[in-house]
mmCIF file with all atom_site columns, C-alpha atoms in Angstrom:
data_model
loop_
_atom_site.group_PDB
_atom_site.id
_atom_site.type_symbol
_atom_site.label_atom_id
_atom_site.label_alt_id
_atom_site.label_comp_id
_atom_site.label_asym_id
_atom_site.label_entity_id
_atom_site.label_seq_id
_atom_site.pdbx_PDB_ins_code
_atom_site.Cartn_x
_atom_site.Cartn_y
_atom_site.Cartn_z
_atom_site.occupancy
_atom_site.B_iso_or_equiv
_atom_site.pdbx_formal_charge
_atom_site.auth_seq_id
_atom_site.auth_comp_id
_atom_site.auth_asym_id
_atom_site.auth_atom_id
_atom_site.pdbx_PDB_model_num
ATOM 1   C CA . UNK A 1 1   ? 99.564  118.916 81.875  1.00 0.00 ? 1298 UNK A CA 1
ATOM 2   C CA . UNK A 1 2   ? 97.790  115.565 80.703  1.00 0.00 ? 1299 UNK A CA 1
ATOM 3   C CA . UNK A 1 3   ? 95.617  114.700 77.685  1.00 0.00 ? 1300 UNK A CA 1
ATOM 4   C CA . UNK A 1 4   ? 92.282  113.280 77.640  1.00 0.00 ? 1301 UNK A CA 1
ATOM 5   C CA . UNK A 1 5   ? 89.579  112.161 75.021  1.00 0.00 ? 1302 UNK A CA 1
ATOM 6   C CA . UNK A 1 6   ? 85.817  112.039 75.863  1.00 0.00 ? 1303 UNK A CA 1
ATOM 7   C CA . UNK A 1 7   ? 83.812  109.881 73.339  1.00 0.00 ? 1304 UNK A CA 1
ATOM 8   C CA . UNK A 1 8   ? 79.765  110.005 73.060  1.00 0.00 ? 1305 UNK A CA 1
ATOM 9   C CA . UNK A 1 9   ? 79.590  106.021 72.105  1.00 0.00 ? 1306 UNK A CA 1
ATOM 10  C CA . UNK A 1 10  ? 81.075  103.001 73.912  1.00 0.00 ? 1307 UNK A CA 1
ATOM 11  C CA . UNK A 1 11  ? 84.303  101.523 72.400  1.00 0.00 ? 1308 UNK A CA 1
ATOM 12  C CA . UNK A 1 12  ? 85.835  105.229 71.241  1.00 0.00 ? 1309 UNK A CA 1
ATOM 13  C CA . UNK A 1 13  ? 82.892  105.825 69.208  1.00 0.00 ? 1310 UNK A CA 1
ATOM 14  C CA . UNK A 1 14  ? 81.165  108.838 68.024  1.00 0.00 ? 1311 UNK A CA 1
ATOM 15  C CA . UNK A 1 15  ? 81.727  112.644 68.478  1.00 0.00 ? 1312 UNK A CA 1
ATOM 16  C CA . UNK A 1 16  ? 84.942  112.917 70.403  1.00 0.00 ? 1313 UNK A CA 1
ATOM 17  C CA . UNK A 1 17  ? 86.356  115.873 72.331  1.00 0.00 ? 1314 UNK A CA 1
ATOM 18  C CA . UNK A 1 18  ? 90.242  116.099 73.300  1.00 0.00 ? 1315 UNK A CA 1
ATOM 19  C CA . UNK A 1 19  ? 91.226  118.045 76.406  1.00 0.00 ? 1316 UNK A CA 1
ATOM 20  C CA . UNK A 1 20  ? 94.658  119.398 77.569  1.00 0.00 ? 1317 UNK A CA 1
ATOM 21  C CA . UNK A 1 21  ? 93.560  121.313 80.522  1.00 0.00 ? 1318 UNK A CA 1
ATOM 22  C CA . UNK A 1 22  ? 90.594  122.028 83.070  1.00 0.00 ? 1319 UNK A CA 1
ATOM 23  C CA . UNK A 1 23  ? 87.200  123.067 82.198  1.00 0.00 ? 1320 UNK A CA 1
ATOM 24  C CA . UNK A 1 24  ? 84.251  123.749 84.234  1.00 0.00 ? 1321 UNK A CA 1
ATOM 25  C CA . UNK A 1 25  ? 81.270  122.787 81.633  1.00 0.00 ? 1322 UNK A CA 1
ATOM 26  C CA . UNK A 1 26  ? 82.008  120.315 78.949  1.00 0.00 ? 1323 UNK A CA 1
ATOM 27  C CA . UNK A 1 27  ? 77.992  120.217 77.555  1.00 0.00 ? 1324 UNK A CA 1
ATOM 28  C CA . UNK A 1 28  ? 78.935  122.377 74.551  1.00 0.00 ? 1325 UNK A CA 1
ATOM 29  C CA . UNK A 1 29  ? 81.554  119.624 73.557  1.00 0.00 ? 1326 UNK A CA 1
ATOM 30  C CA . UNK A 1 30  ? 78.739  116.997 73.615  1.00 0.00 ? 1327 UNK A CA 1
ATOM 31  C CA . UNK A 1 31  ? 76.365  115.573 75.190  1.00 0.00 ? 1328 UNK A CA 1
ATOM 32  C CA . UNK A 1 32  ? 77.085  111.995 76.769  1.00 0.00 ? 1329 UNK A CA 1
ATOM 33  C CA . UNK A 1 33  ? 80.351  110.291 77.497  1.00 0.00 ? 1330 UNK A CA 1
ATOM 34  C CA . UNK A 1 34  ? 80.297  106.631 76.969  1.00 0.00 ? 1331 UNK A CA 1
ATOM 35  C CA . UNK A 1 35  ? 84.257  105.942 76.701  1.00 0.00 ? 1332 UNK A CA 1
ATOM 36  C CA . UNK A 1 36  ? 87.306  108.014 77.600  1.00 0.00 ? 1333 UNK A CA 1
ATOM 37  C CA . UNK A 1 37  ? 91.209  107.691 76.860  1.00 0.00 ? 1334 UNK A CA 1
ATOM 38  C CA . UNK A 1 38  ? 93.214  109.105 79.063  1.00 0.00 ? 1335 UNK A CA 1
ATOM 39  C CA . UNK A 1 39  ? 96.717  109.478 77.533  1.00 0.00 ? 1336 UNK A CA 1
ATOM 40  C CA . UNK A 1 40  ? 99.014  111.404 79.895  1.00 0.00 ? 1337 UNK A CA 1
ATOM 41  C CA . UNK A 1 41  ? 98.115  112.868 83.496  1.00 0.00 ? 1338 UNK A CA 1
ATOM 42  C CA . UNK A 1 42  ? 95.526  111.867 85.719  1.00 0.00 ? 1339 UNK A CA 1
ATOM 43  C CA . UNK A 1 43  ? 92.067  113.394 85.503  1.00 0.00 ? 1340 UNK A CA 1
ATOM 44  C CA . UNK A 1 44  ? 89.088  113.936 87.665  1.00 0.00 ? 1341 UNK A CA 1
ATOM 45  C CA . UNK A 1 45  ? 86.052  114.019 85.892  1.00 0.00 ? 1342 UNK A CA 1
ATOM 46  C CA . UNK A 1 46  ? 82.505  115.302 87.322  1.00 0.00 ? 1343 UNK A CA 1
ATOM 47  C CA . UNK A 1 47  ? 79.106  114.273 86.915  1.00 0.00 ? 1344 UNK A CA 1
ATOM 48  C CA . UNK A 1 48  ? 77.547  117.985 86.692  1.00 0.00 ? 1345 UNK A CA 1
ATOM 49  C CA . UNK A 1 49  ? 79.200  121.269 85.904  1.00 0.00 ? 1346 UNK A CA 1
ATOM 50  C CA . UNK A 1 50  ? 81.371  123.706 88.295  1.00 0.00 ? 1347 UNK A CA 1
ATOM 51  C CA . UNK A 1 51  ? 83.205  120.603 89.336  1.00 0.00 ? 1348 UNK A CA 1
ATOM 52  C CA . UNK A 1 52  ? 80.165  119.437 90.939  1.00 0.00 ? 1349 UNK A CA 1
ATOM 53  C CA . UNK A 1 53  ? 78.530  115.737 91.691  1.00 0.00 ? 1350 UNK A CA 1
ATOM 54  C CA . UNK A 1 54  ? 79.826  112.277 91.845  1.00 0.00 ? 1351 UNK A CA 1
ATOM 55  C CA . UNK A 1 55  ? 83.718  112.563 90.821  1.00 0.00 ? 1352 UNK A CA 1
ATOM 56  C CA . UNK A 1 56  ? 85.957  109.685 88.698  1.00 0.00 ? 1353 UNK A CA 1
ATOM 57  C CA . UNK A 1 57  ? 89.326  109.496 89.090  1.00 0.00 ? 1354 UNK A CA 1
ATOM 58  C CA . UNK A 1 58  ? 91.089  108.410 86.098  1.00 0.00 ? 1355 UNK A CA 1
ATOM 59  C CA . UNK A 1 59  ? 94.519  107.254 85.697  1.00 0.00 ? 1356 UNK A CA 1
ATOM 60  C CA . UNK A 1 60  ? 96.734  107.090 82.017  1.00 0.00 ? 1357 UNK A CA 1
ATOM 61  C CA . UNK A 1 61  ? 94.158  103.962 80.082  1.00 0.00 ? 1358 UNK A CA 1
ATOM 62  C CA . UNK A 1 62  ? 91.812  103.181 77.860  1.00 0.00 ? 1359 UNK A CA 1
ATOM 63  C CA . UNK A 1 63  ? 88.066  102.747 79.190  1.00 0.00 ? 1360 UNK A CA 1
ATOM 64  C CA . UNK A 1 64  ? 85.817  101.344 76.599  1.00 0.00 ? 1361 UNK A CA 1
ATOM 65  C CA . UNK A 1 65  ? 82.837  102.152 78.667  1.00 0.00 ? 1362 UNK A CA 1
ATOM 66  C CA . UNK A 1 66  ? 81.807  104.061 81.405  1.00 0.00 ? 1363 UNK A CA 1
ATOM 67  C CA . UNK A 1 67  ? 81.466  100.966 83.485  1.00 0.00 ? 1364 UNK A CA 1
ATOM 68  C CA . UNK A 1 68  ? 85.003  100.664 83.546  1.00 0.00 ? 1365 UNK A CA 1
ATOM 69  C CA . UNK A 1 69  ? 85.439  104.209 85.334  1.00 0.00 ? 1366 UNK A CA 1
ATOM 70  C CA . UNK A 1 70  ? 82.713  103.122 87.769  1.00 0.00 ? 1367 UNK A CA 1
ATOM 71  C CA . UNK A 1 71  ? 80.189  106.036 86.418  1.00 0.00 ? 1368 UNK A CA 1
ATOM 72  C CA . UNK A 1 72  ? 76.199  105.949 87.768  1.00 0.00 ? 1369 UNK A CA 1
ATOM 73  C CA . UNK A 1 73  ? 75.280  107.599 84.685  1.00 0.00 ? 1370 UNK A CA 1
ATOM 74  C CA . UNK A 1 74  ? 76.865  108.735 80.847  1.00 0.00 ? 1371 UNK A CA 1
ATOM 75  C CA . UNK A 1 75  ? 76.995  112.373 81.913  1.00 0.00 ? 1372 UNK A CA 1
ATOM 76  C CA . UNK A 1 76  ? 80.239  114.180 82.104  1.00 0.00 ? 1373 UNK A CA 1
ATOM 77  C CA . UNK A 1 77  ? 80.115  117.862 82.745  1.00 0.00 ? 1374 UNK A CA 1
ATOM 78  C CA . UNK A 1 78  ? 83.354  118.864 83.927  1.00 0.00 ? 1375 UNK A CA 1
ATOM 79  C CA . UNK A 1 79  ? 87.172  117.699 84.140  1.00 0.00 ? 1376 UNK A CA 1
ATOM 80  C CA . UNK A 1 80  ? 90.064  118.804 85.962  1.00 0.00 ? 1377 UNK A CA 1
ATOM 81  C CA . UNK A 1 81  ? 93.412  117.231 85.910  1.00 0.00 ? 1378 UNK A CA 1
ATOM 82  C CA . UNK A 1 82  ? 95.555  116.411 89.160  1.00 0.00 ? 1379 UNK A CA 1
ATOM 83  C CA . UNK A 1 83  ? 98.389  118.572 89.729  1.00 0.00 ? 1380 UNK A CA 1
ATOM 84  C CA . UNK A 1 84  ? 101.649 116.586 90.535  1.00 0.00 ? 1381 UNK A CA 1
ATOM 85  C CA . UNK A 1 85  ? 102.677 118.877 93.200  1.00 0.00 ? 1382 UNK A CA 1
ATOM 86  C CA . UNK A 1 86  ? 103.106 116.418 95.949  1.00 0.00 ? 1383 UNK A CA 1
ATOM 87  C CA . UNK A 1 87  ? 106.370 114.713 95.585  1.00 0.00 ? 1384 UNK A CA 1
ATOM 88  C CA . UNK A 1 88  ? 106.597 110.756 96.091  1.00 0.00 ? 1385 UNK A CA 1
ATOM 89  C CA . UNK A 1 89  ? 105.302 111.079 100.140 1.00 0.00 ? 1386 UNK A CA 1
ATOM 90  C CA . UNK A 1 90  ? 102.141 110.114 101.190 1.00 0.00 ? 1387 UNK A CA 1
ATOM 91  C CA . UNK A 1 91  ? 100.065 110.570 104.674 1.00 0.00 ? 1388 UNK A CA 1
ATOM 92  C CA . UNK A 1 92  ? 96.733  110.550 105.689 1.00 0.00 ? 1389 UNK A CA 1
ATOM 93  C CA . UNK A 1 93  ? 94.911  111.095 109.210 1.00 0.00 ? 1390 UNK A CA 1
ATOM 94  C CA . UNK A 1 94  ? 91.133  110.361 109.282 1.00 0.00 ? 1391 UNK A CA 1
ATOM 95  C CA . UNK A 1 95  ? 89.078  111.360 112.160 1.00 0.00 ? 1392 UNK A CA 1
ATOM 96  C CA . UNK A 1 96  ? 85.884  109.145 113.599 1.00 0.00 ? 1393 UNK A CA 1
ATOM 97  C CA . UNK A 1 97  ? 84.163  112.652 114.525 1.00 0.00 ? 1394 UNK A CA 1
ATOM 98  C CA . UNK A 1 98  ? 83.479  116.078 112.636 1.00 0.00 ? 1395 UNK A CA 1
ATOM 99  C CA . UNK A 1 99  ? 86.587  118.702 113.448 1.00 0.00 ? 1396 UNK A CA 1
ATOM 100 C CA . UNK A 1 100 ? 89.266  116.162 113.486 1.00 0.00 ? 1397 UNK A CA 1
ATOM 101 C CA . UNK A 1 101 ? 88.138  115.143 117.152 1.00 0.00 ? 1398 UNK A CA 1
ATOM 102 C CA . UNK A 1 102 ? 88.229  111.221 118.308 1.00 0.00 ? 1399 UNK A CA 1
ATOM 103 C CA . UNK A 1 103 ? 89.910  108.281 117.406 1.00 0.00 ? 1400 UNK A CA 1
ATOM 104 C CA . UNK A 1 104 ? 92.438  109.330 114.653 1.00 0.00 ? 1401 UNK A CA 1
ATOM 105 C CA . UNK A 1 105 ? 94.031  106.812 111.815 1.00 0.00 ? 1402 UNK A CA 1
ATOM 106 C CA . UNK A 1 106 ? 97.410  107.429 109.882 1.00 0.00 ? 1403 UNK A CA 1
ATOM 107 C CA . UNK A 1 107 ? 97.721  105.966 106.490 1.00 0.00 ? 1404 UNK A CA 1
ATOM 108 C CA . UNK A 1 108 ? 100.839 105.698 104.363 1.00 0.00 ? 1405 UNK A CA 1
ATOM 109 C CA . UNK A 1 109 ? 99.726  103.311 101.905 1.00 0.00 ? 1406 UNK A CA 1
ATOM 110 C CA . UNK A 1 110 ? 96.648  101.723 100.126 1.00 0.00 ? 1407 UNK A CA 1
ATOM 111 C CA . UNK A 1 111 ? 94.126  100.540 102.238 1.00 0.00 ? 1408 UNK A CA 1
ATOM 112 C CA . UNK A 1 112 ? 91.602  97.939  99.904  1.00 0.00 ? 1409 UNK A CA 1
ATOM 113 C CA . UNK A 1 113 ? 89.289  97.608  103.381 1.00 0.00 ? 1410 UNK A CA 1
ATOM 114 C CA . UNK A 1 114 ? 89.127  100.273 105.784 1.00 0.00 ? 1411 UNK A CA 1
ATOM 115 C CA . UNK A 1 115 ? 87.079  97.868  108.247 1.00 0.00 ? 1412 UNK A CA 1
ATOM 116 C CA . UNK A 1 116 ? 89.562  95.531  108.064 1.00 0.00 ? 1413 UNK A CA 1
ATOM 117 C CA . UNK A 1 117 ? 92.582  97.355  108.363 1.00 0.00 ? 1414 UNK A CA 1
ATOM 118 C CA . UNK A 1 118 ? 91.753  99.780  111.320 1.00 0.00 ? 1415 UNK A CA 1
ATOM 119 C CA . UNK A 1 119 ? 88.388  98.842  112.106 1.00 0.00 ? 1416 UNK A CA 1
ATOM 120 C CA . UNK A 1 120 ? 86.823  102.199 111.060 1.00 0.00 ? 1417 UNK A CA 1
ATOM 121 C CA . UNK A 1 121 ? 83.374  102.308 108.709 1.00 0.00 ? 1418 UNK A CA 1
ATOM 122 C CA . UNK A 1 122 ? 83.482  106.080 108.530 1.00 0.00 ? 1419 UNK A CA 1
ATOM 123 C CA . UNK A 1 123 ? 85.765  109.059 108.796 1.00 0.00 ? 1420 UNK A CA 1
ATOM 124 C CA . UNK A 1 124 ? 83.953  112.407 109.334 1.00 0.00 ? 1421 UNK A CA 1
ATOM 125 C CA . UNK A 1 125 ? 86.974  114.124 108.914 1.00 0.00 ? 1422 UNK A CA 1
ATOM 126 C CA . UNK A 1 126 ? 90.727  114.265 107.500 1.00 0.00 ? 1423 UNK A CA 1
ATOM 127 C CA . UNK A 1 127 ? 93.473  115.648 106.767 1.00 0.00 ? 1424 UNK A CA 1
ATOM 128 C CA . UNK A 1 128 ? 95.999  115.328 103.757 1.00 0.00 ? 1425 UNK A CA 1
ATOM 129 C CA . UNK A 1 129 ? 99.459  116.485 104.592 1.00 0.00 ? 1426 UNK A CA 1
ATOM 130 C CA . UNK A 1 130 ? 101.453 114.413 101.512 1.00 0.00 ? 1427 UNK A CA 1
ATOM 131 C CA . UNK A 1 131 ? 100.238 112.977 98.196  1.00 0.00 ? 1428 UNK A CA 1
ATOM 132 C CA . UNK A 1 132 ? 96.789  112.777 96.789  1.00 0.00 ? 1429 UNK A CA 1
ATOM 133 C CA . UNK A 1 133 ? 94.578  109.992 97.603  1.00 0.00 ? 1430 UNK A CA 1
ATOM 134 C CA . UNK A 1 134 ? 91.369  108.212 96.426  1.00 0.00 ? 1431 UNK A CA 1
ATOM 135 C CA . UNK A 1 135 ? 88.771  107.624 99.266  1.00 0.00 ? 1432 UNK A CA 1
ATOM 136 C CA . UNK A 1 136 ? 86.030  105.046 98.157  1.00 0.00 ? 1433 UNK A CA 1
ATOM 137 C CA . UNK A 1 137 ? 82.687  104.273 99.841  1.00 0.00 ? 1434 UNK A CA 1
ATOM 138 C CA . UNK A 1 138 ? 82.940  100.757 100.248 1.00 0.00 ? 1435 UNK A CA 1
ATOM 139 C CA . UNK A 1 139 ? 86.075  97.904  100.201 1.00 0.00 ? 1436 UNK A CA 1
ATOM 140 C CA . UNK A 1 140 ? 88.376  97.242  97.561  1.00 0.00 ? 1437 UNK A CA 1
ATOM 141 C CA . UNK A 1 141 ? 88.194  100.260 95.883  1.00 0.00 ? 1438 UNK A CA 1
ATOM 142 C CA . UNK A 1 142 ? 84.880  100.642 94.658  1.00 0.00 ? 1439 UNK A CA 1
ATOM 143 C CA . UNK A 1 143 ? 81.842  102.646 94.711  1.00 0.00 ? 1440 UNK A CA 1
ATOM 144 C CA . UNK A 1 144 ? 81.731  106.802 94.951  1.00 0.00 ? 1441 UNK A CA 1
ATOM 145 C CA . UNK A 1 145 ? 85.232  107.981 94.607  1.00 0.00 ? 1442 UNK A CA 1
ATOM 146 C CA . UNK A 1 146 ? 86.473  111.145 96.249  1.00 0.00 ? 1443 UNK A CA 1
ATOM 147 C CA . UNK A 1 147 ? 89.883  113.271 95.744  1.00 0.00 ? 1444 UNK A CA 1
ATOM 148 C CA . UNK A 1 148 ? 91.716  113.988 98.587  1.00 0.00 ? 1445 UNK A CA 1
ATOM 149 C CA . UNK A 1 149 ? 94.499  117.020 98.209  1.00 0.00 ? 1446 UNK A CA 1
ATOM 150 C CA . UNK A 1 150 ? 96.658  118.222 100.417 1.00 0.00 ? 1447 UNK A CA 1
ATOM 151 C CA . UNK A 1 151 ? 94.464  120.004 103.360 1.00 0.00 ? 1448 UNK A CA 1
ATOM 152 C CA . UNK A 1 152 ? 91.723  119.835 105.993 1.00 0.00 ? 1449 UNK A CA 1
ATOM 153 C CA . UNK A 1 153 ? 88.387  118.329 105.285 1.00 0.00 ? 1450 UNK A CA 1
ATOM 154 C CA . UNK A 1 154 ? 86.270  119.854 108.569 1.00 0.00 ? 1451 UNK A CA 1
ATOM 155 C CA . UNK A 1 155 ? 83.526  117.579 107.876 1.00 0.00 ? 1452 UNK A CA 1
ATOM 156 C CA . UNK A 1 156 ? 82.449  114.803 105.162 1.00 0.00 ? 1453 UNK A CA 1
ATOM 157 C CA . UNK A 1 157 ? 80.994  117.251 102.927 1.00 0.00 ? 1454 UNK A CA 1
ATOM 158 C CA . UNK A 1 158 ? 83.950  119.243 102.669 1.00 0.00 ? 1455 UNK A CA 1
ATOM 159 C CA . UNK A 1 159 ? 85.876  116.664 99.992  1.00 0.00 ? 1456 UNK A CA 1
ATOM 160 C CA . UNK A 1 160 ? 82.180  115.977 98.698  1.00 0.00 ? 1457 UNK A CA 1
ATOM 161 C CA . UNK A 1 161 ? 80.659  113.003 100.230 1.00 0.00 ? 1458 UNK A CA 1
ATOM 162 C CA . UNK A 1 162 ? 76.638  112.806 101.250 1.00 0.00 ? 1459 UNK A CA 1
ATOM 163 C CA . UNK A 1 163 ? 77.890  110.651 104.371 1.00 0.00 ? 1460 UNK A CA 1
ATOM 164 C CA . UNK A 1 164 ? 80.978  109.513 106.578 1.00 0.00 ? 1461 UNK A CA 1
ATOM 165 C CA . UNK A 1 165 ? 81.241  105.795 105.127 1.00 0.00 ? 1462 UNK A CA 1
ATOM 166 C CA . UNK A 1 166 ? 84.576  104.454 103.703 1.00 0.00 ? 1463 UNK A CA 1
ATOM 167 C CA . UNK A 1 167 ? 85.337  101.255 102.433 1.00 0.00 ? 1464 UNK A CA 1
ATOM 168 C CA . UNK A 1 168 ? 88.613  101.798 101.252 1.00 0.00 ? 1465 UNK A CA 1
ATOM 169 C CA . UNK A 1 169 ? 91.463  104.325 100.066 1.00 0.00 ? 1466 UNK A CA 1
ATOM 170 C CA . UNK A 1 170 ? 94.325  104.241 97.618  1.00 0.00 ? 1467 UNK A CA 1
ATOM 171 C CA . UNK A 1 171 ? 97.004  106.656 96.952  1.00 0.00 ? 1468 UNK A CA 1
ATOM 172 C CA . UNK A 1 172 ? 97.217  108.333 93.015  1.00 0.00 ? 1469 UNK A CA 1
ATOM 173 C CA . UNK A 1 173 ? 100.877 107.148 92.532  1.00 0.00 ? 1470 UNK A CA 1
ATOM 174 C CA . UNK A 1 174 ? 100.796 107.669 89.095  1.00 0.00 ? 1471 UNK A CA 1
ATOM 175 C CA . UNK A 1 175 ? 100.841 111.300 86.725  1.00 0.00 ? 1472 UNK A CA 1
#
């Protein structure tokens, strides 16, 4: 399991709370989250409890403010860490309809624009059979990231996008 310190204030500031394993509802830790350190493992952190709203994938750093993570907002309200389960393979098949039906897309590596690559702006379905990826709403990696674990994803919602757009995808190499 990995280690990882939340911090109220920018630049490892403030109250600080350090966290060896998932939890569903950080408020009663504190209230904001400004900076984070991630020392070992790699995290996904949530916007709202239960696991729920926009998602940040973090990888072993140091991010001095919550710019650097991409974050919309200083809330943090829940944290899980990514299992290392999937071995050093990765594959990805993305759909252009709902229920893995027209044109389909393998991916075996990082992909910084989606539109470039294989031509595709959306994906309204997947499936992960190795590794864990990162799927980002627009190019090079930025924008609303999304964890993708080994399984079906039926439908956009499923891995907890609003809509079908990608931009780009990236595989988490590192734990």
């Amino acid at each position: 399991m990995g280690k990882i310190t939340f911090y109220e204030e920018k630049k490892f500031q403030g109250r600080c709370y350090n966290c060896s394993s998932d939890c569903a509802d950080l408020h009663t830790h504190f209230s904001r989250c400004n900076s984070i350190r991630v020392e070992s493992g790699v995290w996904v952190i949530y916007e709202r409890p239960g696991y729920k709203g926009f998602q940040y994938i973090l990888s072993p750093g140091e991010y001095a403010d919550n710019q650097q993570w991409m974050a919309f907002s200083d809330s943090v309200k829940a944290c899980r860490a990514v299992k290392n389960i999937y071995g050093s393979s990765w594959k990805l098949r993305l759909y252009e309809r709902p229920d893995f039906e027209g044109q389909v897309v393998d991916c075996t590596d990082d992909v910084p624009s989606a539109y470039d690559t294989h031509k595709m702006r959306e994906a309204y379905s997947c499936v992960v059979t190795d590794g864990a990826w990162v799927l980002y709403d627009l190019p090079n990696y930025r924008g609303h990231q999304y964890l993708l674990e080994r399984g079906e994803y039926r439908q956009h919602s499923d891995w907890g996008a609003s809509s079908p757009g990608i931009g780009s995808f990236r595989r988490i190499t590192e734990f």
